[in-house]
């Protein structure tokens, strides 16, 4: 059976299966991993697989390395940042670069499918320093559409990666898309009735800030 670990490393087939499943449904991934113990890698392992260099889709290893250097320059204090994300429209097109076809959905671990959709948006994650004067894009994903569950998983992964670099995320900002508000509820926020714009992740409280200018559209 291919769901085996070899010298603490996962076979390529397992990497593809795990990455694809986690992107399509983090909840289903968690269910399968919990019921089959350690047959699938931990989500922190997936987070490392999401990292890429040279401008490829995923969380940027170069940006994360830059954050580590910034964190060292601030020590023993910490940089405090707000995380924002947004979808940017793309012209839908397929191009050949001499090795691969580009333009399909890509979240850092290329999905394999004969019916892979063409990406129509780039989902971009940006850090804005609140006790300094810098901004840093930390990753992007080529998407056709993203569900609230997928966004919840990506936001948590981004916060974990940034925190591992020694930088603290205290807020998350997004526009008025319905999937974003559904994501906020999945994170544990309440946006109607008794308002609670705060969620807890790894014992740290983080505030959400829906962008008013976008919510009015």
Tab-separated table of C-alpha atoms in Angstrom:
chain	number	residue	atom	x	y	z
A	1	UNK	CA	0.000	0.000	0.000
A	2	UNK	CA	1.414	3.378	-1.011
A	3	UNK	CA	0.423	5.151	2.220
A	4	UNK	CA	3.724	4.373	3.903
A	5	UNK	CA	6.604	6.398	5.267
A	6	UNK	CA	10.137	5.630	4.094
A	7	UNK	CA	12.909	6.893	6.400
A	8	UNK	CA	10.621	9.627	7.704
A	9	UNK	CA	9.989	10.762	4.131
A	10	UNK	CA	6.767	10.348	2.186
A	11	UNK	CA	6.634	8.783	-1.237
A	12	UNK	CA	5.877	11.206	-4.132
A	13	UNK	CA	2.469	9.558	-4.593
A	14	UNK	CA	1.602	10.301	-0.966
A	15	UNK	CA	2.760	13.911	-1.293
A	16	UNK	CA	0.535	14.442	-4.334
A	17	UNK	CA	-2.454	12.704	-2.748
A	18	UNK	CA	-2.067	14.543	0.582
A	19	UNK	CA	-1.571	17.971	-0.998
A	20	UNK	CA	-4.491	17.585	-3.373
A	21	UNK	CA	-6.847	16.267	-0.693
A	22	UNK	CA	-5.905	18.976	1.819
A	23	UNK	CA	-6.467	21.732	-0.751
A	24	UNK	CA	-9.826	20.338	-1.860
A	25	UNK	CA	-11.101	19.709	1.690
A	26	UNK	CA	-9.014	20.280	4.847
A	27	UNK	CA	-11.876	18.783	6.880
A	28	UNK	CA	-11.824	15.531	4.899
A	29	UNK	CA	-8.034	15.458	5.226
A	30	UNK	CA	-8.261	15.768	8.998
A	31	UNK	CA	-10.882	13.014	9.157
A	32	UNK	CA	-8.772	10.573	7.136
A	33	UNK	CA	-5.579	11.374	9.045
A	34	UNK	CA	-7.277	10.955	12.428
A	35	UNK	CA	-8.803	7.630	11.467
A	36	UNK	CA	-5.684	6.217	9.815
A	37	UNK	CA	-3.278	7.660	12.402
A	38	UNK	CA	-0.021	8.780	10.757
A	39	UNK	CA	-0.656	7.453	7.251
A	40	UNK	CA	-0.868	11.067	6.034
A	41	UNK	CA	1.603	13.826	6.975
A	42	UNK	CA	0.887	16.413	9.656
A	43	UNK	CA	-0.467	19.733	8.393
A	44	UNK	CA	2.791	21.410	9.451
A	45	UNK	CA	4.569	19.149	6.982
A	46	UNK	CA	2.127	20.251	4.290
A	47	UNK	CA	2.887	23.852	5.218
A	48	UNK	CA	6.557	23.253	4.364
A	49	UNK	CA	5.532	21.726	1.045
A	50	UNK	CA	3.517	24.878	0.290
A	51	UNK	CA	6.739	26.899	0.345
A	52	UNK	CA	8.356	27.760	-2.984
A	53	UNK	CA	11.094	29.984	-4.334
A	54	UNK	CA	11.727	31.728	-7.653
A	55	UNK	CA	8.241	33.215	-7.789
A	56	UNK	CA	6.298	29.954	-8.016
A	57	UNK	CA	2.795	29.825	-6.463
A	58	UNK	CA	2.736	29.002	-2.760
A	59	UNK	CA	4.140	30.648	0.337
A	60	UNK	CA	7.458	32.261	-0.555
A	61	UNK	CA	10.520	30.756	1.122
A	62	UNK	CA	12.407	33.937	0.257
A	63	UNK	CA	9.857	36.109	2.036
A	64	UNK	CA	9.869	33.830	5.076
A	65	UNK	CA	13.665	33.930	5.158
A	66	UNK	CA	13.515	37.728	5.027
A	67	UNK	CA	11.112	37.670	7.979
A	68	UNK	CA	13.591	35.618	9.995
A	69	UNK	CA	16.297	38.234	9.375
A	70	UNK	CA	13.873	41.005	10.334
A	71	UNK	CA	12.927	39.152	13.506
A	72	UNK	CA	16.584	38.865	14.522
A	73	UNK	CA	17.056	42.604	14.020
A	74	UNK	CA	14.137	43.314	16.396
A	75	UNK	CA	15.088	40.795	19.102
A	76	UNK	CA	14.245	40.579	21.980
A	77	UNK	CA	11.130	42.534	20.909
A	78	UNK	CA	8.862	41.256	18.140
A	79	UNK	CA	7.564	42.712	14.927
A	80	UNK	CA	3.757	43.042	15.093
A	81	UNK	CA	1.930	42.607	11.787
A	82	UNK	CA	-1.490	42.516	10.221
A	83	UNK	CA	-2.229	39.858	7.607
A	84	UNK	CA	-4.415	40.724	4.631
A	85	UNK	CA	-5.447	38.684	1.621
A	86	UNK	CA	-7.384	39.346	-1.547
A	87	UNK	CA	-8.131	37.835	-4.926
A	88	UNK	CA	-6.726	39.630	-7.977
A	89	UNK	CA	-8.347	38.985	-11.342
A	90	UNK	CA	-6.219	37.338	-14.043
A	91	UNK	CA	-6.609	37.062	-17.795
A	92	UNK	CA	-7.504	33.435	-18.349
A	93	UNK	CA	-4.913	31.943	-20.703
A	94	UNK	CA	-2.651	28.918	-21.117
A	95	UNK	CA	0.996	29.356	-22.128
A	96	UNK	CA	3.867	26.950	-22.769
A	97	UNK	CA	7.187	27.976	-21.195
A	98	UNK	CA	9.257	25.284	-22.862
A	99	UNK	CA	8.797	22.789	-20.026
A	100	UNK	CA	5.242	23.096	-18.683
A	101	UNK	CA	1.894	24.588	-19.482
A	102	UNK	CA	1.171	27.594	-17.263
A	103	UNK	CA	-2.139	29.161	-16.377
A	104	UNK	CA	-3.894	26.324	-14.588
A	105	UNK	CA	-4.921	26.307	-10.926
A	106	UNK	CA	-1.778	26.019	-8.802
A	107	UNK	CA	-1.543	26.256	-5.016
A	108	UNK	CA	2.125	25.325	-4.662
A	109	UNK	CA	1.618	21.598	-5.142
A	110	UNK	CA	0.328	21.257	-8.700
A	111	UNK	CA	-3.013	19.457	-8.906
A	112	UNK	CA	-3.017	16.563	-11.336
A	113	UNK	CA	-6.186	16.212	-13.356
A	114	UNK	CA	-7.207	15.902	-16.977
A	115	UNK	CA	-9.871	18.536	-16.295
A	116	UNK	CA	-7.761	21.000	-14.331
A	117	UNK	CA	-9.492	24.419	-14.401
A	118	UNK	CA	-7.794	27.522	-15.750
A	119	UNK	CA	-6.930	29.994	-13.014
A	120	UNK	CA	-8.933	33.196	-13.075
A	121	UNK	CA	-7.567	34.816	-9.904
A	122	UNK	CA	-4.427	35.089	-7.818
A	123	UNK	CA	-5.112	34.795	-4.090
A	124	UNK	CA	-2.386	36.979	-2.530
A	125	UNK	CA	-1.301	37.157	1.126
A	126	UNK	CA	0.383	40.318	2.427
A	127	UNK	CA	1.938	41.293	5.772
A	128	UNK	CA	1.806	44.908	6.939
A	129	UNK	CA	4.005	45.830	9.888
A	130	UNK	CA	2.152	47.728	12.638
A	131	UNK	CA	5.175	48.765	14.684
A	132	UNK	CA	7.377	49.516	11.691
A	133	UNK	CA	7.118	50.837	8.132
A	134	UNK	CA	7.313	47.842	5.829
A	135	UNK	CA	5.045	45.511	3.880
A	136	UNK	CA	5.867	42.083	2.533
A	137	UNK	CA	3.930	39.719	0.231
A	138	UNK	CA	4.339	36.241	1.686
A	139	UNK	CA	2.642	34.106	-0.934
A	140	UNK	CA	0.082	33.686	-3.669
A	141	UNK	CA	-2.019	30.919	-5.189
A	142	UNK	CA	-3.528	30.616	-8.656
A	143	UNK	CA	-7.172	29.704	-8.174
A	144	UNK	CA	-10.464	29.296	-9.972
A	145	UNK	CA	-12.429	29.707	-6.760
A	146	UNK	CA	-11.719	29.042	-3.099
A	147	UNK	CA	-14.150	27.871	-0.463
A	148	UNK	CA	-14.381	29.223	3.074
A	149	UNK	CA	-12.843	25.998	4.355
A	150	UNK	CA	-9.853	26.310	2.034
A	151	UNK	CA	-9.313	29.948	3.025
A	152	UNK	CA	-9.504	29.039	6.700
A	153	UNK	CA	-6.772	26.452	6.204
A	154	UNK	CA	-4.543	28.816	4.196
A	155	UNK	CA	-4.922	31.647	6.740
A	156	UNK	CA	-3.970	29.339	9.616
A	157	UNK	CA	-1.031	27.961	7.639
A	158	UNK	CA	0.175	31.474	6.832
A	159	UNK	CA	-0.071	32.550	10.489
A	160	UNK	CA	1.884	29.449	11.571
A	161	UNK	CA	4.658	30.015	9.013
A	162	UNK	CA	4.998	33.695	9.930
A	163	UNK	CA	4.976	32.903	13.655
A	164	UNK	CA	7.739	30.331	13.146
A	165	UNK	CA	9.834	33.170	11.714
A	166	UNK	CA	9.463	35.175	14.944
A	167	UNK	CA	6.841	37.651	13.686
A	168	UNK	CA	3.471	38.017	15.414
A	169	UNK	CA	0.196	38.323	13.482
A	170	UNK	CA	-2.510	40.175	15.425
A	171	UNK	CA	-5.137	40.832	12.740
A	172	UNK	CA	-6.573	39.497	9.485
A	173	UNK	CA	-8.152	41.817	6.894
A	174	UNK	CA	-10.277	40.732	3.928
A	175	UNK	CA	-12.950	42.040	1.576
A	176	UNK	CA	-16.694	41.469	1.599
A	177	UNK	CA	-16.954	38.190	-0.277
A	178	UNK	CA	-19.426	35.747	1.197
A	179	UNK	CA	-16.742	33.048	1.422
A	180	UNK	CA	-14.620	35.371	3.553
A	181	UNK	CA	-17.412	35.947	6.082
A	182	UNK	CA	-18.064	32.208	6.161
A	183	UNK	CA	-14.329	31.737	6.790
A	184	UNK	CA	-14.529	34.152	9.743
A	185	UNK	CA	-17.276	32.016	11.274
A	186	UNK	CA	-15.202	28.870	10.793
A	187	UNK	CA	-12.344	30.599	12.600
A	188	UNK	CA	-14.674	31.228	15.536
A	189	UNK	CA	-15.788	34.833	14.995
A	190	UNK	CA	-19.375	36.032	15.244
A	191	UNK	CA	-20.425	38.821	12.876
A	192	UNK	CA	-24.115	39.120	13.756
A	193	UNK	CA	-25.995	39.574	17.010
A	194	UNK	CA	-23.438	39.633	19.816
A	195	UNK	CA	-20.485	40.777	17.719
A	196	UNK	CA	-17.209	38.963	18.354
A	197	UNK	CA	-14.506	39.812	15.762
A	198	UNK	CA	-11.795	37.858	17.593
A	199	UNK	CA	-10.669	34.282	17.058
A	200	UNK	CA	-8.053	32.234	18.876
A	201	UNK	CA	-5.281	30.326	17.168
A	202	UNK	CA	-2.551	28.486	19.060
A	203	UNK	CA	-3.608	30.292	22.280
A	204	UNK	CA	-3.229	33.723	20.640
A	205	UNK	CA	-6.127	36.078	19.989
A	206	UNK	CA	-6.376	37.575	16.507
A	207	UNK	CA	-8.822	40.261	15.357
A	208	UNK	CA	-10.546	40.249	11.965
A	209	UNK	CA	-11.126	43.460	9.991
A	210	UNK	CA	-13.534	43.174	7.034
A	211	UNK	CA	-12.620	45.965	4.605
A	212	UNK	CA	-15.553	48.460	4.706
A	213	UNK	CA	-14.821	49.898	1.257
A	214	UNK	CA	-15.084	46.439	-0.271
A	215	UNK	CA	-18.079	45.352	1.791
A	216	UNK	CA	-20.165	48.179	0.325
A	217	UNK	CA	-19.752	46.888	-3.229
